[in-house]
Structure formats: C-alpha cells, structure tokens
Short mmCIF file of C-alpha atoms in Angstrom, two decimals:
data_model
loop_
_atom_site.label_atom_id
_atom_site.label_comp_id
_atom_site.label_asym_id
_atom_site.label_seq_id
_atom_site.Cartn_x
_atom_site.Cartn_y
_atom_site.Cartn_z
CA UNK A 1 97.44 81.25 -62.18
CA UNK A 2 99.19 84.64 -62.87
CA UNK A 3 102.00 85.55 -60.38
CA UNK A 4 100.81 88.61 -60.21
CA UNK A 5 97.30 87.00 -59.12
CA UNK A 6 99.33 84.53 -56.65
CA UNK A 7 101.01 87.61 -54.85
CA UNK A 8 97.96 88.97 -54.20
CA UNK A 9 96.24 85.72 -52.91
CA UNK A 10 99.51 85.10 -50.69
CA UNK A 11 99.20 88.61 -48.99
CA UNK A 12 95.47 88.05 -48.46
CA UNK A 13 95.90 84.74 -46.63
CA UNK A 14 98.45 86.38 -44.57
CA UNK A 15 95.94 89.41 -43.73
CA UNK A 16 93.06 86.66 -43.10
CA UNK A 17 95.84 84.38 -41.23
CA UNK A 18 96.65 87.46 -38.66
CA UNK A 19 92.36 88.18 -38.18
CA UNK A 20 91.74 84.81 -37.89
CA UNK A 21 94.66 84.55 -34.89
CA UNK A 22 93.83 87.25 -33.17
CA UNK A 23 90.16 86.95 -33.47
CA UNK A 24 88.77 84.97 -30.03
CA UNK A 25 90.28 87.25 -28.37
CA UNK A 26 89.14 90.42 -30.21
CA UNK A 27 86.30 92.95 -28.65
CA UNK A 28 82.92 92.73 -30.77
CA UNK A 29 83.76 96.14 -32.15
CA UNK A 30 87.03 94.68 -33.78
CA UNK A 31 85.42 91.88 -34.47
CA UNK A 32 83.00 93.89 -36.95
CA UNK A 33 85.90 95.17 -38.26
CA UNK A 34 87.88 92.28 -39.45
CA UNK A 35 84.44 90.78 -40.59
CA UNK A 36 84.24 94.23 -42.56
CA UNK A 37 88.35 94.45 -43.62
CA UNK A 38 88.20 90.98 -44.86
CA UNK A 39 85.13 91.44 -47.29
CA UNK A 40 85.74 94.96 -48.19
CA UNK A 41 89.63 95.25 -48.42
CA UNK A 42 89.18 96.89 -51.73
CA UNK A 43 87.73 100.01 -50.12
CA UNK A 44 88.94 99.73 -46.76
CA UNK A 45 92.61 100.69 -48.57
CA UNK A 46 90.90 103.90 -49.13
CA UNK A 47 89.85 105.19 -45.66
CA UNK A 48 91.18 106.72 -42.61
CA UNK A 49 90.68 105.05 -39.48
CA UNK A 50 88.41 107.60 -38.08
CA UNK A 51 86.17 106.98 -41.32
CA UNK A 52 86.47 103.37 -41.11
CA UNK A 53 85.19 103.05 -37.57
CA UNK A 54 82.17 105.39 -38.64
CA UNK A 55 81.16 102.93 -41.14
CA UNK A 56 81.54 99.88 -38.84
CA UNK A 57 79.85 101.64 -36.32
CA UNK A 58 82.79 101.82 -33.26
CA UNK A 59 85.45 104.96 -32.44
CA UNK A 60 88.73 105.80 -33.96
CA UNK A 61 90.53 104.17 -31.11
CA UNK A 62 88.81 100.64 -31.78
CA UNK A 63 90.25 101.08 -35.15
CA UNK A 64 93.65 101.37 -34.09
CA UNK A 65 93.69 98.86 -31.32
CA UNK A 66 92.16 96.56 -34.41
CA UNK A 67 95.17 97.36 -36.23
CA UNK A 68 97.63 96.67 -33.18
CA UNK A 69 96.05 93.55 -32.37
CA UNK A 70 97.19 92.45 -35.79
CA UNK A 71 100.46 92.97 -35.24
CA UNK A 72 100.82 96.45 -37.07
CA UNK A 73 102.66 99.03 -35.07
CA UNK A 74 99.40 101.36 -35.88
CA UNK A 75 97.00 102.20 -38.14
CA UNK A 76 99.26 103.65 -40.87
CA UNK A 77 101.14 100.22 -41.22
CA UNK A 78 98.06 98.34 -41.33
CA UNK A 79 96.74 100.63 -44.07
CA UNK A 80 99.74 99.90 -46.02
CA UNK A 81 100.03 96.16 -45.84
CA UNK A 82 96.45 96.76 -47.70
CA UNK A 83 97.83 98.88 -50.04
CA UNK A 84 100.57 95.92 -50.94
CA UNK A 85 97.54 93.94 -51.32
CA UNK A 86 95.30 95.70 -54.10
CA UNK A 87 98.09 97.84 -55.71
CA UNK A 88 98.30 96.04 -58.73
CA UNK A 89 94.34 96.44 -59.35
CA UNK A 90 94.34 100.06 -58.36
CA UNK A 91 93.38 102.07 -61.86
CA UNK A 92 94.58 105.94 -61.41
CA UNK A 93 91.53 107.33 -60.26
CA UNK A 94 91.96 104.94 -57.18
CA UNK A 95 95.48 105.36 -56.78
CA UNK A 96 94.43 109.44 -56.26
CA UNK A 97 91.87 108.37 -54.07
CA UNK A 98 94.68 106.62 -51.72
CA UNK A 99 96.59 109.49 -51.49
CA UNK A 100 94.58 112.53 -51.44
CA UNK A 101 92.87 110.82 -48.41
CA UNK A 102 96.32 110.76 -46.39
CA UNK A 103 98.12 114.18 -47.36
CA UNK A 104 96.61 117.92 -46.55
CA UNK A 105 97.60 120.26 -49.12
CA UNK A 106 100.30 122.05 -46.97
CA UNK A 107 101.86 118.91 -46.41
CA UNK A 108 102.23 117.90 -49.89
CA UNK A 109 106.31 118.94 -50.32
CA UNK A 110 107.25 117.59 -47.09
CA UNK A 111 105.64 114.02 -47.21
CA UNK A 112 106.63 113.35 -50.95
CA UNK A 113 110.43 113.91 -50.38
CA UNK A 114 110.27 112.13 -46.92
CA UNK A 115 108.42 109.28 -48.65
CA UNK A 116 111.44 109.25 -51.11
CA UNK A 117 113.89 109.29 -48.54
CA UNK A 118 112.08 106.12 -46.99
CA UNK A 119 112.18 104.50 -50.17
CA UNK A 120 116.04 105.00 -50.69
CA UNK A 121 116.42 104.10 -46.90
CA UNK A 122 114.60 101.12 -47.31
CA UNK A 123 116.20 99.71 -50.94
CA UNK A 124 119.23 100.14 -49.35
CA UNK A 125 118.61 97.89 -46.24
CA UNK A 126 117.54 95.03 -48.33
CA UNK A 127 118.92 95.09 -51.46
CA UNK A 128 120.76 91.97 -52.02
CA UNK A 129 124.37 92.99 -52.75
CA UNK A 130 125.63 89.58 -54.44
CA UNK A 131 123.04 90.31 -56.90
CA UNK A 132 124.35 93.87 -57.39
CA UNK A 133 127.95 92.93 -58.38
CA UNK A 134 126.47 89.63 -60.61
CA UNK A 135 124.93 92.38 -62.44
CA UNK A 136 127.94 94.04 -62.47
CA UNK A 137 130.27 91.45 -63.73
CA UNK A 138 127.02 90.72 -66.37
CA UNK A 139 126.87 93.44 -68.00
CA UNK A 140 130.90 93.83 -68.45
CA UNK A 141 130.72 90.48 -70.08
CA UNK A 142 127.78 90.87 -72.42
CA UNK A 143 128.39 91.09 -76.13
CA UNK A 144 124.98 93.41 -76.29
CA UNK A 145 122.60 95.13 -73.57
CA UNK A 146 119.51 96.06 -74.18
CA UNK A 147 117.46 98.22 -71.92
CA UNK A 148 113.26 97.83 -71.62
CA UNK A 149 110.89 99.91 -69.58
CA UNK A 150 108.19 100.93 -70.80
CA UNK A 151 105.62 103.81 -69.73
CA UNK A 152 106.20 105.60 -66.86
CA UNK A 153 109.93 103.19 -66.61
CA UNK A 154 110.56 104.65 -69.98
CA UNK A 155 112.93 107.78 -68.47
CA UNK A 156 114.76 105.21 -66.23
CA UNK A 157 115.26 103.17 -69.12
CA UNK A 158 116.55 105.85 -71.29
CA UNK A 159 118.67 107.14 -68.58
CA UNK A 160 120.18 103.41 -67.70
CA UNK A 161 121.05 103.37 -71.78
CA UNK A 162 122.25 106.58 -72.28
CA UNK A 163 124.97 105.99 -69.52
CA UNK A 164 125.31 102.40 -70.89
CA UNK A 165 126.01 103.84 -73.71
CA UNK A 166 129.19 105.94 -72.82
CA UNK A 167 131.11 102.61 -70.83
CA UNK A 168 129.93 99.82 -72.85
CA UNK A 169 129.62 99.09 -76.52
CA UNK A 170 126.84 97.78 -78.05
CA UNK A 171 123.87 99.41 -75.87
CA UNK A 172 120.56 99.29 -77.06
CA UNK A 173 117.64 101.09 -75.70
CA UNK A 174 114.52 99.60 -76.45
CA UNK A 175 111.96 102.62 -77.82
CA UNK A 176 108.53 101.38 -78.19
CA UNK A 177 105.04 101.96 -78.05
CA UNK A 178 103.53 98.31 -79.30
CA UNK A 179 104.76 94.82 -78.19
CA UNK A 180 105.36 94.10 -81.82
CA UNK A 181 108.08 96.70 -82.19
CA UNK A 182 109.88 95.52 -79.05
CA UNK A 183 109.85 92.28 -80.90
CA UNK A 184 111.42 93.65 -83.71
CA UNK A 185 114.37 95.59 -82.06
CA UNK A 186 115.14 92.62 -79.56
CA UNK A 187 114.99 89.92 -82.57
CA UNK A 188 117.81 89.16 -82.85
CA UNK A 189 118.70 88.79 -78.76
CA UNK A 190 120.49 85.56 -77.76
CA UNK A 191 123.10 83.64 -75.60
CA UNK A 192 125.69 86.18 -74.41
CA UNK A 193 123.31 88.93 -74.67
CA UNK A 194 121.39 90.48 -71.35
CA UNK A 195 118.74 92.43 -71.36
CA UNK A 196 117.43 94.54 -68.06
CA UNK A 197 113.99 94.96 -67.48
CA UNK A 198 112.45 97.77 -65.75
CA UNK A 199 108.72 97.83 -64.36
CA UNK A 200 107.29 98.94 -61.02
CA UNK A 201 103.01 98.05 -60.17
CA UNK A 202 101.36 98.50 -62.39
CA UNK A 203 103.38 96.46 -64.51
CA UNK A 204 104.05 96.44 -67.45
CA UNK A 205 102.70 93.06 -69.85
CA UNK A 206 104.90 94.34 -72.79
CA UNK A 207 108.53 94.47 -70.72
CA UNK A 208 106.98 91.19 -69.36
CA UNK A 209 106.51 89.64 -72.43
CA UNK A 210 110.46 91.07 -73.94
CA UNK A 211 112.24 89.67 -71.18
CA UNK A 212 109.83 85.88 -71.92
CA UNK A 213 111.43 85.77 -75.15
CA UNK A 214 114.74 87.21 -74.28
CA UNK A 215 115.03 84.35 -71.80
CA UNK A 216 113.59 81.87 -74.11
CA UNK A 217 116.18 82.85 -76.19
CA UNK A 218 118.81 82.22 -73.56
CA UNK A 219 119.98 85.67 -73.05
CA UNK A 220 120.48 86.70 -69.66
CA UNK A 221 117.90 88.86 -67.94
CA UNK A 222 118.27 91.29 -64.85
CA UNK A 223 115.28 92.75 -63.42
CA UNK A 224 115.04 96.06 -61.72
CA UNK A 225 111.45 96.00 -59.67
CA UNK A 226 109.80 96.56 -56.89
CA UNK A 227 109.13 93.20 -54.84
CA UNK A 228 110.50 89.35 -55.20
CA UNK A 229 107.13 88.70 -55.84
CA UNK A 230 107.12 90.95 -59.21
CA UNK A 231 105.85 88.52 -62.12
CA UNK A 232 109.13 90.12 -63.81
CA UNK A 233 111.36 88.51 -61.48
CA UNK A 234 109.63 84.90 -63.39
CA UNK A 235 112.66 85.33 -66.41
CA UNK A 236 115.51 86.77 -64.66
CA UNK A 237 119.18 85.77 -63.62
CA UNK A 238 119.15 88.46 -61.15
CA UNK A 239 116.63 90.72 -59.27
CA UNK A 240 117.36 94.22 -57.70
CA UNK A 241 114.75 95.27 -55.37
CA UNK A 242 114.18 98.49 -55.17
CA UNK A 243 110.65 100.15 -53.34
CA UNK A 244 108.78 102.46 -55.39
CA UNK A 245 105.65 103.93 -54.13
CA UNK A 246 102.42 105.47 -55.07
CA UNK A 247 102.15 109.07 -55.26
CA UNK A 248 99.08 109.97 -56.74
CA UNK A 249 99.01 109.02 -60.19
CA UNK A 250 102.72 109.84 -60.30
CA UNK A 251 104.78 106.87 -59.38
CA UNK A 252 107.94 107.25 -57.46
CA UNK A 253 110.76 105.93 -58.44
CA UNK A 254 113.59 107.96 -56.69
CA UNK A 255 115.03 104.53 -55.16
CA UNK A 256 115.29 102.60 -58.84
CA UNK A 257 117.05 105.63 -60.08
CA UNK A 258 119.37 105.62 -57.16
CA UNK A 259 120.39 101.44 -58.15
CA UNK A 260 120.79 102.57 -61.71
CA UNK A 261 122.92 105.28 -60.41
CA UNK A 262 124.93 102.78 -58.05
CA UNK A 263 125.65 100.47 -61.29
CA UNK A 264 126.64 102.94 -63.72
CA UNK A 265 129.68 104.04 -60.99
CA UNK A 266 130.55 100.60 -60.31
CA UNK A 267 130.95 99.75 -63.99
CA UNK A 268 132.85 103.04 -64.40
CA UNK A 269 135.14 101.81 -61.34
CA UNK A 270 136.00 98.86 -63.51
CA UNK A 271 136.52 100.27 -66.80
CA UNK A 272 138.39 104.00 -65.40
CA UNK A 273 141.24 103.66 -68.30
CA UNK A 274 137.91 103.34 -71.21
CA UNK A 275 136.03 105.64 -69.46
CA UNK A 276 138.52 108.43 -69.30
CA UNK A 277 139.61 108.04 -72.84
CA UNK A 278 136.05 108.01 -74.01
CA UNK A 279 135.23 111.28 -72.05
CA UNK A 280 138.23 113.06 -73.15
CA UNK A 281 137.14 112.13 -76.42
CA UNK A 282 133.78 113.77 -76.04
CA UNK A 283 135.06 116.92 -74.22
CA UNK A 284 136.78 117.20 -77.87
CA UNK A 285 133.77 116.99 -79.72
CA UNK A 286 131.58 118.75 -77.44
CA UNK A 287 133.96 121.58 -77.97
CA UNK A 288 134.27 121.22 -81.40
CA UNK A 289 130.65 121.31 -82.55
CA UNK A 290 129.47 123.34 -79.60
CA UNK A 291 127.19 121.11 -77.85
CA UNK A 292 127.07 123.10 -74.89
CA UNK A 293 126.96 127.34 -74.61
CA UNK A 294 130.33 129.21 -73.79
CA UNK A 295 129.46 129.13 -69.55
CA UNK A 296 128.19 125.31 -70.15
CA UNK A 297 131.50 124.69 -72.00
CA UNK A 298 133.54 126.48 -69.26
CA UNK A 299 132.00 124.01 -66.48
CA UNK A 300 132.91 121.24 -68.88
CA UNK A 301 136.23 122.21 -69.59
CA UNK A 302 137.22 121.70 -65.48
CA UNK A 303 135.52 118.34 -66.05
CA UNK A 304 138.32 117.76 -68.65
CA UNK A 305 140.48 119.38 -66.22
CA UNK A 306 139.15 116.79 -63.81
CA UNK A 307 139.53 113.73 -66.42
CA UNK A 308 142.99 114.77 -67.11
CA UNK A 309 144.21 115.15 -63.16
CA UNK A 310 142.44 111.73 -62.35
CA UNK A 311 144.98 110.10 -64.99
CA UNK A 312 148.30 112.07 -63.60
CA UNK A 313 146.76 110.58 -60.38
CA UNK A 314 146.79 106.97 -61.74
CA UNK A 315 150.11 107.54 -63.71
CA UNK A 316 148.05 106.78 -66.95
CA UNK A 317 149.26 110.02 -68.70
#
C-alpha cells in the first residue's frame, strides 16, 4: 500500500474512531449525520453546515453540536480535519469547489493573507528545529546540491537554487518537465551529495521518484513538505514541515518559502567572510555590465556600502 493511500486510511479510522465514541450518546439527528459523514466524506468536505443539515434532514445547530461532540472546537475545524482527509484526491475543479463555498467575494483579500499568516504561525510552532540546523550543517558539507520541485514547487525550487547558488558551490537546480530528464541531470548523484525535495498535496510522483534514486544512490535527501505523513518524507535524512494550504486552485505556499528563507540566512551566518567577498564581487560586475538601471544601481551601490561597513564591523577589511 501507497503511503499516500495509508495517510488517508489512518485519518479515516481516526474520523470513524471519534463517531463511533461518541455515538450512544449522540441525538438521532447526529446520528444521521455521522451515518451520512462516514459514507459520504467525499462530498461532505464540500458543504457548509447549514447545507449539510438540509440534506440530512436536521438544523444548522445539530450540525455543529455534531461537530463538537467529536471533539472539534466547531464546525470549521471539523470541516478541515475532512479536508486533511481527501486532499490528496481532490482534482482542481474540487479544490475550487472547497473554497468558493467558504469565502464571499469581499472577503477574498482578507482571508487569503490571514490564511497565510496561520500557515507561517503554525510552521513555526512545530517545526522541528534539530532538523533545521542538520540541514544546515548538510548542506555546508555537501560536495553537490541539487534542488527538485516540480510544478507548482518549481518557483520555490528555483528560488532555493538561485540563493544556493550565491553561498555554495556546486548548486544544481533540477529543470524538468519529464521524469526521464530529471534522471538525466541527477545521474550522476551519489554519497556526499544531498538533494532537497520540494512537493506539497498534490504531490508530485516525479520529485518522488528523484529523491528514490537519489537515496538509492546514498546521497542524502532533505524534504521540504507539508505533513510527516508526506510519501516524500519515505527517502529523506531530514523533514521540514511546513503547512501549505488550498486556495482555490492556487496552492499556498507562503510558509515553505518562509523555511527556505530561514536556511538561506543561516547558511549565510556561517559562511559571512564567502558571502561578502562573493557579493562584493557581483556588485563589480553588476556595475560593470549594467545589470541593473542607473536608480537600481544606486540602491545597489548602498548594498555595497552595506557589504563593505559589515566587514569594518568584523575587522575583515
């Protein structure tokens, strides 16, 4: 069996292990309900309580006393613990469906960023920080790093290597659209080598299947996903956690941005002397060749300014 497929069978026994608790002692409306969550979880995701207690024939307030009962602090929580459930099977058309039925159009600006916030709030309450510095001290130590995440994970990807790229030598960002061509540019991957994956639900079978054969070739592998329970967290050394979240068909991924974020500093804060003398030699070439436009270059020019203060600060001049 799958992980992916075990996940989903572990949070349905827990859903049917809370009804089944709770159920002697449920009303008959509620227990209609459960009888109706527990064969139709798959489109009870989609409704609001109010629509759900139409269908099962009882009033909005059954609904949410069903959903306390359970253990949920309210309706919203329940709703979500079914949304962990059947997110991995949700095609886009469904994943609309979940959230068009939740936001009003006014309300659209204000509940996206909040949801963000939550996210970051949330990553940033569990994440496990001896796995944060292992990456760390991984990556430092790593002859080559190679970078995977395909689809919508492709910008963090390209992001993570581009920053990679400026603090650590030999940085290779895997650009793909086939599983054969990932083969090809991680072929010759091995011990000493690490390679970070990067894949939030849906996931993604091709990063799945790079960082199989990274690990079968003994490289080590560092996840960056949504759960413990990803299937990419099967291969790794080391998962970060951070929550993503549907919005729409658009998938948010403020919060793994933020932990790629956190680990390009922290490299940065133990490599200042290469860091510095790489930057200073970009602010030549950038200057040189005119990368940026005259007001651009200006703004860059106090970031040499900056560079150049930091090492009269640290006595490196």
């Amino acid at each position: 069996m799958e992980t992916s497929e075990r996940n989903i069978e572990a949070n349905m026994n827990e859903l049917i292990g809370r009804i089944e608790a709770k159920y002697e002692k449920m009303s008959k409306g509620q227990k209609r309900l459960a009888e109706y969550v527990k064969e139709n979880y798959d489109k009870a995701v989609f409704l609001t309580a109010a629509r759900l207690g139409e269908i099962v024939g009882v009033s909005e307030s059954t609904v949410v006393r069903f959903a306390t009962q359970l253990g949920y602090r309210g309706y919203p929580e329940f709703q979500k613990a079914l949304e962990e459930l059947v997110r991995n099977k949700l095609n886009s058309i469904q994943r609309m469906e979940v959230t068009y039925g939740r936001i009003t159009q006014s309300e659209i600006l204000e509940t996206v960023l909040q949801s963000d916030i939550e996210k970051i709030k949330m990553t940033l309450s569990a994440i496990d920080h001896k796995a944060f510095n292992w990456a760390i001290d991984t990556l430092l130590e790593a002859k080559r790093i190679y970078v995977v995440g395909i689809r919508s994970c492709a910008p963090l990807a390209s992001f993570m290597g581009f920053y990679l790229n400026l603090v650590c030598d030999n940085v290779i960002t895997v650009n793909t659209n086939s599983s054969s061509e990932i083969f090809e540019q991680i072929i010759r991957i091995g011990e000493g080598d690490v390679i970070i994956g990067i894949s939030f639900p849906r996931y993604s079978m091709r990063t799945l299947k790079a960082l199989e054969f990274a690990s079968n070739r003994k490289a080590k592998v560092i996840t960056l996903t949504d759960s413990i329970h990803s299937p990419m967290n099967q291969y790794s050394s080391c998962n970060l956690i951070a929550r993503s979240d549907m919005a729409s068909i658009v998938d948010s991924l403020v919060a793994p941005l933020s932990v790629i974020n956190a680990l390009i500093v922290a490299i940065c804060m133990k490599k200042q002397k290469e860091v510095v003398s790489t930057l200073e030699t970009l602010e030549k070439i950038w200057g040189e060749y005119q990368v940026y436009s005259e007001e651009e270059s200006s703004q860059e020019g106090g970031s040499a300014g900056t560079n150049e203060s930091y090492r009269q600060n640290k006595g490196e001049e």
